[in-house]
Amino acid sequence: MKRRTGILLLVLALVGCSPSPAGEATPTSASETSSPTETSSPAAGSVVGTVVRFSTASASLDVTIGEDNPATRDFLGMLPLTVTMEEFAGREKIADLPRPLHYEGSPGSDPEDGDLIYFVPWENLGFYYNASGIEFSDQTIHLGRYNATPEELARFEGKEVRVEVGR
């Protein structure tokens, strides 16, 4: 009798560990069901198309992630967060991150107006609005694109800016 009970328990344990029908994974916790890089991206497993919202009490700006690389994945993984934006050199608004991004394996870029980038040497974000004369650099990692004028970007200067995956 004990042997049959033991075998029955073993069979039930194995059935509980088997994959779901059609090979689908079954989430076991809330964190597995609400990953920002999966729920907001248009293609499963890809972060391209994920919308990241930068907002203050009076302004918001959406950035659409355009690259699927280690830097963009790490950036999305640190959200939500709060940054402060400031003007830099009449070319871009910049914001320091709480820690450097893991960028190894991320390609460099030739930035254009409307690009959100990660600048490796300074470990910060940059919102380019005047990229003329700036050429390709493997130290400038493209993260995404935004649509705003320099005047609209100026509304974020010196303010605490909330950064989170858009809903």
mmCIF file of C-alpha atoms in Angstrom:
data_model
loop_
_atom_site.group_PDB
_atom_site.id
_atom_site.type_symbol
_atom_site.label_atom_id
_atom_site.label_comp_id
_atom_site.label_asym_id
_atom_site.label_seq_id
_atom_site.Cartn_x
_atom_site.Cartn_y
_atom_site.Cartn_z
ATOM 1 C CA MET A 1 0.000 0.000 0.000
ATOM 2 C CA LYS A 2 2.778 2.461 0.891
ATOM 3 C CA ARG A 3 4.577 1.614 -2.357
ATOM 4 C CA ARG A 4 1.446 2.388 -4.465
ATOM 5 C CA THR A 5 0.967 5.669 -2.614
ATOM 6 C CA GLY A 6 4.613 6.590 -3.247
ATOM 7 C CA ILE A 7 4.317 5.782 -6.956
ATOM 8 C CA LEU A 8 1.066 7.753 -7.195
ATOM 9 C CA LEU A 9 2.712 10.789 -5.553
ATOM 10 C CA LEU A 10 5.690 10.498 -7.937
ATOM 11 C CA VAL A 11 3.368 10.361 -10.969
ATOM 12 C CA LEU A 12 1.404 13.397 -9.738
ATOM 13 C CA ALA A 13 4.634 15.327 -9.135
ATOM 14 C CA LEU A 14 5.877 14.535 -12.650
ATOM 15 C CA VAL A 15 2.563 15.539 -14.215
ATOM 16 C CA GLY A 16 2.753 18.868 -12.348
ATOM 17 C CA CYS A 17 6.244 19.477 -13.790
ATOM 18 C CA SER A 18 5.366 18.657 -17.393
ATOM 19 C CA PRO A 19 5.020 21.486 -19.938
ATOM 20 C CA SER A 20 1.651 23.020 -20.747
ATOM 21 C CA PRO A 21 -0.206 21.895 -23.858
ATOM 22 C CA ALA A 22 1.303 23.103 -27.140
ATOM 23 C CA GLY A 23 4.650 23.693 -25.403
ATOM 24 C CA GLU A 24 3.560 26.953 -23.767
ATOM 25 C CA ALA A 25 5.233 27.959 -20.533
ATOM 26 C CA THR A 26 2.962 28.473 -17.549
ATOM 27 C CA PRO A 27 3.882 31.555 -15.500
ATOM 28 C CA THR A 28 4.250 30.870 -11.803
ATOM 29 C CA SER A 29 4.525 34.387 -10.413
ATOM 30 C CA ALA A 30 3.234 37.886 -11.064
ATOM 31 C CA SER A 31 6.695 39.045 -12.134
ATOM 32 C CA GLU A 32 6.723 36.494 -14.944
ATOM 33 C CA THR A 33 3.435 37.795 -16.301
ATOM 34 C CA SER A 34 4.251 41.502 -16.239
ATOM 35 C CA SER A 35 7.697 41.878 -17.793
ATOM 36 C CA PRO A 36 7.825 45.388 -19.311
ATOM 37 C CA THR A 37 9.940 44.236 -22.221
ATOM 38 C CA GLU A 38 7.408 41.589 -23.200
ATOM 39 C CA THR A 39 4.032 43.150 -22.456
ATOM 40 C CA SER A 40 4.724 46.390 -24.306
ATOM 41 C CA SER A 41 6.590 45.104 -27.331
ATOM 42 C CA PRO A 42 4.760 44.172 -30.498
ATOM 43 C CA ALA A 43 6.708 40.965 -31.139
ATOM 44 C CA ALA A 44 7.154 38.345 -28.428
ATOM 45 C CA GLY A 45 10.754 38.294 -27.253
ATOM 46 C CA SER A 46 11.688 41.545 -29.004
ATOM 47 C CA VAL A 47 11.909 44.954 -27.364
ATOM 48 C CA VAL A 48 11.675 46.836 -30.679
ATOM 49 C CA GLY A 49 8.532 48.958 -30.647
ATOM 50 C CA THR A 50 8.353 49.221 -26.855
ATOM 51 C CA VAL A 51 7.197 52.709 -25.868
ATOM 52 C CA VAL A 52 9.007 54.428 -23.016
ATOM 53 C CA ARG A 53 7.312 57.490 -21.520
ATOM 54 C CA PHE A 54 9.319 60.367 -20.043
ATOM 55 C CA SER A 55 6.990 62.587 -18.006
ATOM 56 C CA THR A 56 6.780 65.456 -15.555
ATOM 57 C CA ALA A 57 3.709 66.948 -13.936
ATOM 58 C CA SER A 58 3.121 69.092 -17.042
ATOM 59 C CA ALA A 59 4.745 67.325 -20.005
ATOM 60 C CA SER A 60 5.313 63.881 -21.483
ATOM 61 C CA LEU A 61 7.403 62.475 -24.297
ATOM 62 C CA ASP A 62 7.203 58.989 -25.784
ATOM 63 C CA VAL A 63 10.275 57.226 -27.126
ATOM 64 C CA THR A 64 9.852 54.155 -29.308
ATOM 65 C CA ILE A 65 12.626 51.622 -28.818
ATOM 66 C CA GLY A 66 14.224 50.946 -32.195
ATOM 67 C CA GLU A 67 16.993 48.497 -31.342
ATOM 68 C CA ASP A 68 17.056 45.118 -29.640
ATOM 69 C CA ASN A 69 20.504 45.005 -28.083
ATOM 70 C CA PRO A 70 22.009 44.523 -24.613
ATOM 71 C CA ALA A 71 21.894 48.271 -23.836
ATOM 72 C CA THR A 72 18.190 48.677 -24.664
ATOM 73 C CA ARG A 73 17.277 45.537 -22.736
ATOM 74 C CA ASP A 74 19.246 46.723 -19.699
ATOM 75 C CA PHE A 75 17.692 50.195 -19.936
ATOM 76 C CA LEU A 76 14.177 48.731 -20.038
ATOM 77 C CA GLY A 77 15.070 46.451 -17.151
ATOM 78 C CA MET A 78 15.905 49.378 -14.872
ATOM 79 C CA LEU A 79 12.530 51.069 -15.396
ATOM 80 C CA PRO A 80 10.712 52.726 -13.758
ATOM 81 C CA LEU A 81 13.155 55.373 -12.628
ATOM 82 C CA THR A 82 13.474 59.120 -12.163
ATOM 83 C CA VAL A 83 16.119 61.254 -13.898
ATOM 84 C CA THR A 84 16.879 64.952 -14.245
ATOM 85 C CA MET A 85 17.409 66.338 -17.748
ATOM 86 C CA GLU A 86 19.728 69.182 -18.632
ATOM 87 C CA GLU A 87 20.874 71.028 -21.735
ATOM 88 C CA PHE A 88 24.183 70.070 -23.322
ATOM 89 C CA ALA A 89 26.085 72.033 -25.977
ATOM 90 C CA GLY A 90 23.056 73.217 -27.963
ATOM 91 C CA ARG A 91 22.738 69.707 -29.400
ATOM 92 C CA GLU A 92 20.991 67.490 -26.905
ATOM 93 C CA LYS A 93 19.275 67.097 -23.569
ATOM 94 C CA ILE A 94 21.095 64.658 -21.326
ATOM 95 C CA ALA A 95 20.160 62.661 -18.232
ATOM 96 C CA ASP A 96 22.347 60.627 -15.894
ATOM 97 C CA LEU A 97 21.291 57.070 -15.139
ATOM 98 C CA PRO A 98 21.540 55.536 -11.668
ATOM 99 C CA ARG A 99 24.145 53.074 -12.962
ATOM 100 C CA PRO A 100 25.944 52.273 -16.219
ATOM 101 C CA LEU A 101 24.114 50.163 -18.786
ATOM 102 C CA HIS A 102 25.453 46.780 -19.809
ATOM 103 C CA TYR A 103 26.202 47.561 -23.457
ATOM 104 C CA GLU A 104 28.721 44.917 -24.573
ATOM 105 C CA GLY A 105 27.568 43.608 -27.954
ATOM 106 C CA SER A 106 25.499 46.728 -28.727
ATOM 107 C CA PRO A 107 26.406 48.364 -32.041
ATOM 108 C CA GLY A 108 27.455 52.000 -32.292
ATOM 109 C CA SER A 109 25.445 54.516 -34.263
ATOM 110 C CA ASP A 110 25.468 57.633 -36.406
ATOM 111 C CA PRO A 111 23.007 59.755 -34.422
ATOM 112 C CA GLU A 112 20.282 61.851 -36.002
ATOM 113 C CA ASP A 113 17.885 64.454 -34.669
ATOM 114 C CA GLY A 114 15.154 62.632 -32.738
ATOM 115 C CA ASP A 115 17.419 59.841 -31.473
ATOM 116 C CA LEU A 116 17.613 58.713 -27.874
ATOM 117 C CA ILE A 117 21.116 57.386 -27.302
ATOM 118 C CA TYR A 118 23.279 55.988 -24.528
ATOM 119 C CA PHE A 119 26.723 57.606 -24.461
ATOM 120 C CA VAL A 120 29.155 55.028 -23.084
ATOM 121 C CA PRO A 121 31.962 57.301 -21.764
ATOM 122 C CA TRP A 122 29.572 59.457 -19.693
ATOM 123 C CA GLU A 123 27.091 56.648 -18.923
ATOM 124 C CA ASN A 124 24.113 58.883 -19.727
ATOM 125 C CA LEU A 125 21.117 59.235 -22.010
ATOM 126 C CA GLY A 126 21.077 61.837 -24.761
ATOM 127 C CA PHE A 127 18.087 63.258 -26.649
ATOM 128 C CA TYR A 128 19.630 64.605 -29.866
ATOM 129 C CA TYR A 129 17.886 67.553 -31.466
ATOM 130 C CA ASN A 130 20.896 68.977 -33.375
ATOM 131 C CA ALA A 131 23.093 66.086 -34.479
ATOM 132 C CA SER A 132 24.535 67.828 -37.538
ATOM 133 C CA GLY A 133 28.257 67.161 -37.827
ATOM 134 C CA ILE A 134 28.190 64.258 -35.367
ATOM 135 C CA GLU A 135 29.409 61.086 -37.013
ATOM 136 C CA PHE A 136 29.334 57.381 -36.288
ATOM 137 C CA SER A 137 30.776 56.249 -32.974
ATOM 138 C CA ASP A 138 30.751 52.845 -31.348
ATOM 139 C CA GLN A 139 30.486 54.763 -28.048
ATOM 140 C CA THR A 140 27.043 56.112 -29.026
ATOM 141 C CA ILE A 141 24.426 53.373 -28.670
ATOM 142 C CA HIS A 142 21.071 53.981 -30.365
ATOM 143 C CA LEU A 143 18.131 53.191 -28.080
ATOM 144 C CA GLY A 144 15.096 54.701 -29.792
ATOM 145 C CA ARG A 145 13.327 57.578 -31.540
ATOM 146 C CA TYR A 146 11.182 60.450 -30.301
ATOM 147 C CA ASN A 147 9.279 63.286 -31.947
ATOM 148 C CA ALA A 148 9.671 66.640 -30.174
ATOM 149 C CA THR A 149 11.042 70.089 -30.923
ATOM 150 C CA PRO A 150 13.911 71.617 -28.919
ATOM 151 C CA GLU A 151 11.310 73.876 -27.264
ATOM 152 C CA GLU A 152 9.234 70.863 -26.218
ATOM 153 C CA LEU A 153 12.354 69.165 -24.843
ATOM 154 C CA ALA A 154 13.207 72.322 -22.866
ATOM 155 C CA ARG A 155 10.101 71.725 -20.715
ATOM 156 C CA PHE A 156 11.985 68.800 -19.104
ATOM 157 C CA GLU A 157 15.134 70.736 -18.157
ATOM 158 C CA GLY A 158 15.977 70.770 -14.469
ATOM 159 C CA LYS A 159 12.886 68.776 -13.545
ATOM 160 C CA GLU A 160 12.479 65.319 -12.101
ATOM 161 C CA VAL A 161 11.409 63.176 -15.032
ATOM 162 C CA ARG A 162 9.650 59.869 -14.490
ATOM 163 C CA VAL A 163 10.726 57.193 -16.982
ATOM 164 C CA GLU A 164 8.553 54.125 -17.417
ATOM 165 C CA VAL A 165 7.272 51.714 -19.998
ATOM 166 C CA GLY A 166 4.189 53.221 -21.644
ATOM 167 C CA ARG A 167 0.858 51.475 -21.313
#
